[in-house]
Amino acid sequence: LHTLRSAGTLTLDDVVFHSATNGFARPIISFTFDDGWLSQYTTGLPLLCKYQVPATFFLISGYFGYPAYMYPNQVKTLIGDGEEIADHTVDHEDLAKLQPQRVQWELSYSQQTLQQLFGQKIVDFATPYGSYNEDVLQEARRLFESHRSADVGLNGPQDFDPYNIQCITYGDSTTTLDQYKQWIDQAIQT
């Protein structure tokens, strides 16, 4: 962060601008889907469209066309229906276990691939397995406007960190509708 204190010129190189957030103006609940599974397209998308609920799909750029994963034309349908696409690496590796050069490649190559395939800027990122360290966050800050972790929790207006967006993950069928209602009520209150 640099404060400009006088008139003159400033030469910048290798800079990324991010919008500042001083909290939330209203409660926000987001729905996200990881990996780009075909079932997210065949089952999830029709429900999202039916109830007019937008979502973010974190896609593994190296998995397009693999059995059980979406094809690029299906991702284009997601985009056309108003869904956001975001980055989830090339190979879904545990980034905290990789060398910094490999982390850089996983994030930057995946982002470039998604941008080239779909013609839009990719600004959001989620780490596979929720596994990250400072090297991963440094690269995420360089390339993206946000990083969704798998750290469990709700994001409050006073402590919001766009590079550690916490979440509550749907894990199995034992989570009740009442539990979801409690989380939603808590999000609205806090």
JSON list of C-alpha atoms in Angstrom, two decimals:
[
{"chain": "A", "resi": 1, "resn": "LEU", "atom": "CA", "xyz": [0.00, 0.00, 0.00]},
{"chain": "A", "resi": 2, "resn": "HIS", "atom": "CA", "xyz": [1.45, 3.34, -1.05]},
{"chain": "A", "resi": 3, "resn": "THR", "atom": "CA", "xyz": [0.05, 6.72, -0.10]},
{"chain": "A", "resi": 4, "resn": "LEU", "atom": "CA", "xyz": [0.62, 9.46, -2.65]},
{"chain": "A", "resi": 5, "resn": "ARG", "atom": "CA", "xyz": [1.67, 12.59, -0.80]},
{"chain": "A", "resi": 6, "resn": "SER", "atom": "CA", "xyz": [2.43, 15.03, -3.61]},
{"chain": "A", "resi": 7, "resn": "ALA", "atom": "CA", "xyz": [1.91, 15.71, -7.28]},
{"chain": "A", "resi": 8, "resn": "GLY", "atom": "CA", "xyz": [4.29, 14.04, -9.71]},
{"chain": "A", "resi": 9, "resn": "THR", "atom": "CA", "xyz": [4.63, 10.75, -11.52]},
{"chain": "A", "resi": 10, "resn": "LEU", "atom": "CA", "xyz": [4.58, 7.20, -10.27]},
{"chain": "A", "resi": 11, "resn": "THR", "atom": "CA", "xyz": [5.68, 4.24, -12.34]},
{"chain": "A", "resi": 12, "resn": "LEU", "atom": "CA", "xyz": [4.09, 0.91, -11.44]},
{"chain": "A", "resi": 13, "resn": "ASP", "atom": "CA", "xyz": [4.91, -2.61, -12.57]},
{"chain": "A", "resi": 14, "resn": "ASP", "atom": "CA", "xyz": [3.30, -5.97, -11.74]},
{"chain": "A", "resi": 15, "resn": "VAL", "atom": "CA", "xyz": [0.40, -4.47, -9.77]},
{"chain": "A", "resi": 16, "resn": "VAL", "atom": "CA", "xyz": [-2.95, -5.97, -8.89]},
{"chain": "A", "resi": 17, "resn": "PHE", "atom": "CA", "xyz": [-5.82, -3.74, -7.74]},
{"chain": "A", "resi": 18, "resn": "HIS", "atom": "CA", "xyz": [-8.43, -5.11, -5.36]},
{"chain": "A", "resi": 19, "resn": "SER", "atom": "CA", "xyz": [-11.55, -3.39, -4.17]},
{"chain": "A", "resi": 20, "resn": "ALA", "atom": "CA", "xyz": [-11.54, -2.57, -0.47]},
{"chain": "A", "resi": 21, "resn": "THR", "atom": "CA", "xyz": [-14.25, -3.92, 1.77]},
{"chain": "A", "resi": 22, "resn": "ASN", "atom": "CA", "xyz": [-15.16, -2.28, 5.05]},
{"chain": "A", "resi": 23, "resn": "GLY", "atom": "CA", "xyz": [-17.81, -4.85, 5.88]},
{"chain": "A", "resi": 24, "resn": "PHE", "atom": "CA", "xyz": [-21.14, -5.81, 4.47]},
{"chain": "A", "resi": 25, "resn": "ALA", "atom": "CA", "xyz": [-24.06, -3.51, 3.79]},
{"chain": "A", "resi": 26, "resn": "ARG", "atom": "CA", "xyz": [-26.44, -6.46, 4.13]},
{"chain": "A", "resi": 27, "resn": "PRO", "atom": "CA", "xyz": [-26.33, -10.18, 4.94]},
{"chain": "A", "resi": 28, "resn": "ILE", "atom": "CA", "xyz": [-24.98, -12.30, 2.10]},
{"chain": "A", "resi": 29, "resn": "ILE", "atom": "CA", "xyz": [-25.28, -16.04, 1.63]},
{"chain": "A", "resi": 30, "resn": "SER", "atom": "CA", "xyz": [-23.42, -17.61, -1.24]},
{"chain": "A", "resi": 31, "resn": "PHE", "atom": "CA", "xyz": [-23.73, -21.04, -2.79]},
{"chain": "A", "resi": 32, "resn": "THR", "atom": "CA", "xyz": [-20.57, -22.57, -4.19]},
{"chain": "A", "resi": 33, "resn": "PHE", "atom": "CA", "xyz": [-19.78, -25.80, -5.97]},
{"chain": "A", "resi": 34, "resn": "ASP", "atom": "CA", "xyz": [-16.27, -27.23, -6.19]},
{"chain": "A", "resi": 35, "resn": "ASP", "atom": "CA", "xyz": [-14.53, -29.23, -8.91]},
{"chain": "A", "resi": 36, "resn": "GLY", "atom": "CA", "xyz": [-16.93, -28.99, -11.88]},
{"chain": "A", "resi": 37, "resn": "TRP", "atom": "CA", "xyz": [-18.73, -32.31, -11.44]},
{"chain": "A", "resi": 38, "resn": "LEU", "atom": "CA", "xyz": [-21.25, -33.14, -14.14]},
{"chain": "A", "resi": 39, "resn": "SER", "atom": "CA", "xyz": [-23.94, -33.66, -11.47]},
{"chain": "A", "resi": 40, "resn": "GLN", "atom": "CA", "xyz": [-23.58, -30.00, -10.51]},
{"chain": "A", "resi": 41, "resn": "TYR", "atom": "CA", "xyz": [-24.66, -29.18, -14.05]},
{"chain": "A", "resi": 42, "resn": "THR", "atom": "CA", "xyz": [-27.37, -31.83, -14.47]},
{"chain": "A", "resi": 43, "resn": "THR", "atom": "CA", "xyz": [-28.89, -31.61, -10.99]},
{"chain": "A", "resi": 44, "resn": "GLY", "atom": "CA", "xyz": [-27.68, -28.38, -9.37]},
{"chain": "A", "resi": 45, "resn": "LEU", "atom": "CA", "xyz": [-28.08, -25.91, -12.23]},
{"chain": "A", "resi": 46, "resn": "PRO", "atom": "CA", "xyz": [-31.79, -26.67, -12.89]},
{"chain": "A", "resi": 47, "resn": "LEU", "atom": "CA", "xyz": [-32.57, -26.06, -9.21]},
{"chain": "A", "resi": 48, "resn": "LEU", "atom": "CA", "xyz": [-30.54, -22.86, -9.12]},
{"chain": "A", "resi": 49, "resn": "CYS", "atom": "CA", "xyz": [-32.40, -21.62, -12.21]},
{"chain": "A", "resi": 50, "resn": "LYS", "atom": "CA", "xyz": [-35.80, -22.70, -10.90]},
{"chain": "A", "resi": 51, "resn": "TYR", "atom": "CA", "xyz": [-35.35, -20.75, -7.67]},
{"chain": "A", "resi": 52, "resn": "GLN", "atom": "CA", "xyz": [-33.30, -17.92, -9.26]},
{"chain": "A", "resi": 53, "resn": "VAL", "atom": "CA", "xyz": [-30.35, -18.51, -6.93]},
{"chain": "A", "resi": 54, "resn": "PRO", "atom": "CA", "xyz": [-26.95, -17.53, -8.30]},
{"chain": "A", "resi": 55, "resn": "ALA", "atom": "CA", "xyz": [-23.91, -19.63, -7.42]},
{"chain": "A", "resi": 56, "resn": "THR", "atom": "CA", "xyz": [-20.19, -19.81, -7.97]},
{"chain": "A", "resi": 57, "resn": "PHE", "atom": "CA", "xyz": [-18.65, -22.88, -9.59]},
{"chain": "A", "resi": 58, "resn": "PHE", "atom": "CA", "xyz": [-14.97, -23.39, -8.70]},
{"chain": "A", "resi": 59, "resn": "LEU", "atom": "CA", "xyz": [-13.62, -25.36, -11.66]},
{"chain": "A", "resi": 60, "resn": "ILE", "atom": "CA", "xyz": [-10.58, -27.61, -12.07]},
{"chain": "A", "resi": 61, "resn": "SER", "atom": "CA", "xyz": [-9.30, -26.49, -15.45]},
{"chain": "A", "resi": 62, "resn": "GLY", "atom": "CA", "xyz": [-7.48, -29.73, -16.22]},
{"chain": "A", "resi": 63, "resn": "TYR", "atom": "CA", "xyz": [-10.56, -31.94, -15.72]},
{"chain": "A", "resi": 64, "resn": "PHE", "atom": "CA", "xyz": [-12.78, -30.72, -18.57]},
{"chain": "A", "resi": 65, "resn": "GLY", "atom": "CA", "xyz": [-14.10, -33.68, -20.53]},
{"chain": "A", "resi": 66, "resn": "TYR", "atom": "CA", "xyz": [-13.07, -36.31, -17.98]},
{"chain": "A", "resi": 67, "resn": "PRO", "atom": "CA", "xyz": [-15.86, -38.77, -17.13]},
{"chain": "A", "resi": 68, "resn": "ALA", "atom": "CA", "xyz": [-18.17, -37.30, -14.49]},
{"chain": "A", "resi": 69, "resn": "TYR", "atom": "CA", "xyz": [-16.93, -33.72, -15.08]},
{"chain": "A", "resi": 70, "resn": "MET", "atom": "CA", "xyz": [-18.40, -30.88, -17.13]},
{"chain": "A", "resi": 71, "resn": "TYR", "atom": "CA", "xyz": [-17.39, -30.05, -20.68]},
{"chain": "A", "resi": 72, "resn": "PRO", "atom": "CA", "xyz": [-16.58, -26.47, -21.69]},
{"chain": "A", "resi": 73, "resn": "ASN", "atom": "CA", "xyz": [-19.91, -26.11, -23.54]},
{"chain": "A", "resi": 74, "resn": "GLN", "atom": "CA", "xyz": [-21.74, -26.94, -20.30]},
{"chain": "A", "resi": 75, "resn": "VAL", "atom": "CA", "xyz": [-19.70, -24.34, -18.44]},
{"chain": "A", "resi": 76, "resn": "LYS", "atom": "CA", "xyz": [-20.72, -21.81, -21.11]},
{"chain": "A", "resi": 77, "resn": "THR", "atom": "CA", "xyz": [-24.33, -22.67, -20.29]},
{"chain": "A", "resi": 78, "resn": "LEU", "atom": "CA", "xyz": [-23.61, -21.96, -16.60]},
{"chain": "A", "resi": 79, "resn": "ILE", "atom": "CA", "xyz": [-22.23, -18.57, -17.55]},
{"chain": "A", "resi": 80, "resn": "GLY", "atom": "CA", "xyz": [-25.20, -17.87, -19.84]},
{"chain": "A", "resi": 81, "resn": "ASP", "atom": "CA", "xyz": [-27.55, -18.65, -16.97]},
{"chain": "A", "resi": 82, "resn": "GLY", "atom": "CA", "xyz": [-25.80, -16.05, -14.80]},
{"chain": "A", "resi": 83, "resn": "GLU", "atom": "CA", "xyz": [-23.60, -18.32, -12.72]},
{"chain": "A", "resi": 84, "resn": "GLU", "atom": "CA", "xyz": [-20.06, -17.29, -11.81]},
{"chain": "A", "resi": 85, "resn": "ILE", "atom": "CA", "xyz": [-17.11, -19.48, -12.66]},
{"chain": "A", "resi": 86, "resn": "ALA", "atom": "CA", "xyz": [-13.95, -19.36, -10.57]},
{"chain": "A", "resi": 87, "resn": "ASP", "atom": "CA", "xyz": [-10.59, -21.07, -10.23]},
{"chain": "A", "resi": 88, "resn": "HIS", "atom": "CA", "xyz": [-9.86, -24.33, -8.39]},
{"chain": "A", "resi": 89, "resn": "THR", "atom": "CA", "xyz": [-6.40, -25.12, -9.92]},
{"chain": "A", "resi": 90, "resn": "VAL", "atom": "CA", "xyz": [-5.30, -27.30, -12.83]},
{"chain": "A", "resi": 91, "resn": "ASP", "atom": "CA", "xyz": [-4.94, -30.66, -11.08]},
{"chain": "A", "resi": 92, "resn": "HIS", "atom": "CA", "xyz": [-6.65, -30.34, -7.67]},
{"chain": "A", "resi": 93, "resn": "GLU", "atom": "CA", "xyz": [-3.36, -30.80, -5.81]},
{"chain": "A", "resi": 94, "resn": "ASP", "atom": "CA", "xyz": [-2.83, -30.18, -2.09]},
{"chain": "A", "resi": 95, "resn": "LEU", "atom": "CA", "xyz": [-1.22, -26.78, -2.59]},
{"chain": "A", "resi": 96, "resn": "ALA", "atom": "CA", "xyz": [0.31, -26.58, 0.90]},
{"chain": "A", "resi": 97, "resn": "LYS", "atom": "CA", "xyz": [2.50, -29.57, 0.01]},
{"chain": "A", "resi": 98, "resn": "LEU", "atom": "CA", "xyz": [3.81, -28.11, -3.26]},
{"chain": "A", "resi": 99, "resn": "GLN", "atom": "CA", "xyz": [6.87, -25.99, -3.99]},
{"chain": "A", "resi": 100, "resn": "PRO", "atom": "CA", "xyz": [6.08, -22.28, -4.56]},
{"chain": "A", "resi": 101, "resn": "GLN", "atom": "CA", "xyz": [6.86, -22.54, -8.30]},
{"chain": "A", "resi": 102, "resn": "ARG", "atom": "CA", "xyz": [4.33, -25.35, -8.69]},
{"chain": "A", "resi": 103, "resn": "VAL", "atom": "CA", "xyz": [1.74, -23.38, -6.70]},
{"chain": "A", "resi": 104, "resn": "GLN", "atom": "CA", "xyz": [2.29, -20.43, -9.01]},
{"chain": "A", "resi": 105, "resn": "TRP", "atom": "CA", "xyz": [1.81, -22.66, -12.06]},
{"chain": "A", "resi": 106, "resn": "GLU", "atom": "CA", "xyz": [-1.34, -24.36, -10.67]},
{"chain": "A", "resi": 107, "resn": "LEU", "atom": "CA", "xyz": [-3.03, -21.01, -10.04]},
{"chain": "A", "resi": 108, "resn": "SER", "atom": "CA", "xyz": [-1.82, -18.94, -12.97]},
{"chain": "A", "resi": 109, "resn": "TYR", "atom": "CA", "xyz": [-2.15, -21.62, -15.66]},
{"chain": "A", "resi": 110, "resn": "SER", "atom": "CA", "xyz": [-5.63, -22.56, -14.48]},
{"chain": "A", "resi": 111, "resn": "GLN", "atom": "CA", "xyz": [-6.71, -18.91, -14.41]},
{"chain": "A", "resi": 112, "resn": "GLN", "atom": "CA", "xyz": [-5.33, -18.34, -17.92]},
{"chain": "A", "resi": 113, "resn": "THR", "atom": "CA", "xyz": [-7.02, -21.49, -19.24]},
{"chain": "A", "resi": 114, "resn": "LEU", "atom": "CA", "xyz": [-10.41, -20.50, -17.83]},
{"chain": "A", "resi": 115, "resn": "GLN", "atom": "CA", "xyz": [-10.08, -16.94, -19.13]},
{"chain": "A", "resi": 116, "resn": "GLN", "atom": "CA", "xyz": [-9.14, -18.15, -22.62]},
{"chain": "A", "resi": 117, "resn": "LEU", "atom": "CA", "xyz": [-11.88, -20.77, -22.77]},
{"chain": "A", "resi": 118, "resn": "PHE", "atom": "CA", "xyz": [-14.67, -18.56, -21.48]},
{"chain": "A", "resi": 119, "resn": "GLY", "atom": "CA", "xyz": [-13.62, -15.03, -22.39]},
{"chain": "A", "resi": 120, "resn": "GLN", "atom": "CA", "xyz": [-14.04, -13.48, -18.98]},
{"chain": "A", "resi": 121, "resn": "LYS", "atom": "CA", "xyz": [-11.79, -12.43, -16.15]},
{"chain": "A", "resi": 122, "resn": "ILE", "atom": "CA", "xyz": [-11.47, -15.05, -13.40]},
{"chain": "A", "resi": 123, "resn": "VAL", "atom": "CA", "xyz": [-11.19, -13.22, -10.07]},
{"chain": "A", "resi": 124, "resn": "ASP", "atom": "CA", "xyz": [-12.11, -15.75, -7.38]},
{"chain": "A", "resi": 125, "resn": "PHE", "atom": "CA", "xyz": [-10.26, -18.83, -6.16]},
{"chain": "A", "resi": 126, "resn": "ALA", "atom": "CA", "xyz": [-10.81, -21.75, -3.77]},
{"chain": "A", "resi": 127, "resn": "THR", "atom": "CA", "xyz": [-8.04, -24.03, -2.56]},
{"chain": "A", "resi": 128, "resn": "PRO", "atom": "CA", "xyz": [-8.48, -27.77, -3.09]},
{"chain": "A", "resi": 129, "resn": "TYR", "atom": "CA", "xyz": [-9.12, -29.57, 0.20]},
{"chain": "A", "resi": 130, "resn": "GLY", "atom": "CA", "xyz": [-9.04, -26.16, 1.88]},
{"chain": "A", "resi": 131, "resn": "SER", "atom": "CA", "xyz": [-5.27, -26.67, 2.20]},
{"chain": "A", "resi": 132, "resn": "TYR", "atom": "CA", "xyz": [-3.16, -23.54, 2.02]},
{"chain": "A", "resi": 133, "resn": "ASN", "atom": "CA", "xyz": [-0.17, -21.80, 3.54]},
{"chain": "A", "resi": 134, "resn": "GLU", "atom": "CA", "xyz": [1.42, -18.36, 3.18]},
{"chain": "A", "resi": 135, "resn": "ASP", "atom": "CA", "xyz": [2.95, -19.20, -0.23]},
{"chain": "A", "resi": 136, "resn": "VAL", "atom": "CA", "xyz": [-0.50, -20.13, -1.53]},
{"chain": "A", "resi": 137, "resn": "LEU", "atom": "CA", "xyz": [-2.08, -16.98, -0.12]},
{"chain": "A", "resi": 138, "resn": "GLN", "atom": "CA", "xyz": [0.68, -14.81, -1.57]},
{"chain": "A", "resi": 139, "resn": "GLU", "atom": "CA", "xyz": [0.02, -16.21, -5.04]},
{"chain": "A", "resi": 140, "resn": "ALA", "atom": "CA", "xyz": [-3.76, -15.93, -4.55]},
{"chain": "A", "resi": 141, "resn": "ARG", "atom": "CA", "xyz": [-3.40, -12.26, -3.59]},
{"chain": "A", "resi": 142, "resn": "ARG", "atom": "CA", "xyz": [-1.34, -11.64, -6.73]},
{"chain": "A", "resi": 143, "resn": "LEU", "atom": "CA", "xyz": [-3.86, -13.23, -9.10]},
{"chain": "A", "resi": 144, "resn": "PHE", "atom": "CA", "xyz": [-7.31, -13.07, -7.52]},
{"chain": "A", "resi": 145, "resn": "GLU", "atom": "CA", "xyz": [-9.66, -10.78, -5.65]},
{"chain": "A", "resi": 146, "resn": "SER", "atom": "CA", "xyz": [-10.63, -13.48, -3.17]},
{"chain": "A", "resi": 147, "resn": "HIS", "atom": "CA", "xyz": [-9.76, -16.88, -1.74]},
{"chain": "A", "resi": 148, "resn": "ARG", "atom": "CA", "xyz": [-12.47, -19.13, -0.32]},
{"chain": "A", "resi": 149, "resn": "SER", "atom": "CA", "xyz": [-10.97, -21.44, 2.24]},
{"chain": "A", "resi": 150, "resn": "ALA", "atom": "CA", "xyz": [-12.55, -24.46, 3.84]},
{"chain": "A", "resi": 151, "resn": "ASP", "atom": "CA", "xyz": [-12.15, -22.92, 7.27]},
{"chain": "A", "resi": 152, "resn": "VAL", "atom": "CA", "xyz": [-15.48, -23.43, 9.00]},
{"chain": "A", "resi": 153, "resn": "GLY", "atom": "CA", "xyz": [-17.30, -20.31, 10.06]},
{"chain": "A", "resi": 154, "resn": "LEU", "atom": "CA", "xyz": [-19.35, -17.30, 9.08]},
{"chain": "A", "resi": 155, "resn": "ASN", "atom": "CA", "xyz": [-17.77, -14.10, 7.79]},
{"chain": "A", "resi": 156, "resn": "GLY", "atom": "CA", "xyz": [-18.67, -11.05, 9.83]},
{"chain": "A", "resi": 157, "resn": "PRO", "atom": "CA", "xyz": [-18.57, -7.39, 8.83]},
{"chain": "A", "resi": 158, "resn": "GLN", "atom": "CA", "xyz": [-15.84, -6.49, 11.34]},
{"chain": "A", "resi": 159, "resn": "ASP", "atom": "CA", "xyz": [-13.35, -9.24, 10.50]},
{"chain": "A", "resi": 160, "resn": "PHE", "atom": "CA", "xyz": [-13.97, -9.96, 6.82]},
{"chain": "A", "resi": 161, "resn": "ASP", "atom": "CA", "xyz": [-10.85, -11.15, 5.02]},
{"chain": "A", "resi": 162, "resn": "PRO", "atom": "CA", "xyz": [-11.31, -11.60, 1.26]},
{"chain": "A", "resi": 163, "resn": "TYR", "atom": "CA", "xyz": [-8.39, -14.05, 1.28]},
{"chain": "A", "resi": 164, "resn": "ASN", "atom": "CA", "xyz": [-9.87, -16.26, 3.97]},
{"chain": "A", "resi": 165, "resn": "ILE", "atom": "CA", "xyz": [-13.55, -16.43, 3.16]},
{"chain": "A", "resi": 166, "resn": "GLN", "atom": "CA", "xyz": [-14.88, -19.02, 5.56]},
{"chain": "A", "resi": 167, "resn": "CYS", "atom": "CA", "xyz": [-17.72, -21.39, 4.80]},
{"chain": "A", "resi": 168, "resn": "ILE", "atom": "CA", "xyz": [-20.05, -24.01, 6.08]},
{"chain": "A", "resi": 169, "resn": "THR", "atom": "CA", "xyz": [-19.78, -27.09, 3.93]},
{"chain": "A", "resi": 170, "resn": "TYR", "atom": "CA", "xyz": [-22.62, -29.41, 3.18]},
{"chain": "A", "resi": 171, "resn": "GLY", "atom": "CA", "xyz": [-21.06, -32.73, 4.04]},
{"chain": "A", "resi": 172, "resn": "ASP", "atom": "CA", "xyz": [-23.77, -35.35, 4.14]},
{"chain": "A", "resi": 173, "resn": "SER", "atom": "CA", "xyz": [-27.46, -36.01, 4.51]},
{"chain": "A", "resi": 174, "resn": "THR", "atom": "CA", "xyz": [-27.36, -35.75, 8.32]},
{"chain": "A", "resi": 175, "resn": "THR", "atom": "CA", "xyz": [-27.44, -31.94, 8.16]},
{"chain": "A", "resi": 176, "resn": "THR", "atom": "CA", "xyz": [-31.02, -30.96, 8.88]},
{"chain": "A", "resi": 177, "resn": "LEU", "atom": "CA", "xyz": [-33.09, -28.18, 7.39]},
{"chain": "A", "resi": 178, "resn": "ASP", "atom": "CA", "xyz": [-33.26, -26.67, 10.90]},
{"chain": "A", "resi": 179, "resn": "GLN", "atom": "CA", "xyz": [-29.45, -26.48, 11.00]},
{"chain": "A", "resi": 180, "resn": "TYR", "atom": "CA", "xyz": [-29.42, -24.62, 7.68]},
{"chain": "A", "resi": 181, "resn": "LYS", "atom": "CA", "xyz": [-32.09, -22.27, 9.01]},
{"chain": "A", "resi": 182, "resn": "GLN", "atom": "CA", "xyz": [-29.97, -21.59, 12.12]},
{"chain": "A", "resi": 183, "resn": "TRP", "atom": "CA", "xyz": [-26.95, -20.74, 9.96]},
{"chain": "A", "resi": 184, "resn": "ILE", "atom": "CA", "xyz": [-29.03, -18.43, 7.78]},
{"chain": "A", "resi": 185, "resn": "ASP", "atom": "CA", "xyz": [-30.56, -16.72, 10.83]},
{"chain": "A", "resi": 186, "resn": "GLN", "atom": "CA", "xyz": [-27.07, -16.29, 12.33]},
{"chain": "A", "resi": 187, "resn": "ALA", "atom": "CA", "xyz": [-25.80, -14.78, 9.08]},
{"chain": "A", "resi": 188, "resn": "ILE", "atom": "CA", "xyz": [-28.69, -12.32, 9.02]},
{"chain": "A", "resi": 189, "resn": "GLN", "atom": "CA", "xyz": [-28.09, -11.33, 12.66]},
{"chain": "A", "resi": 190, "resn": "THR", "atom": "CA", "xyz": [-24.32, -10.98, 12.46]}
]
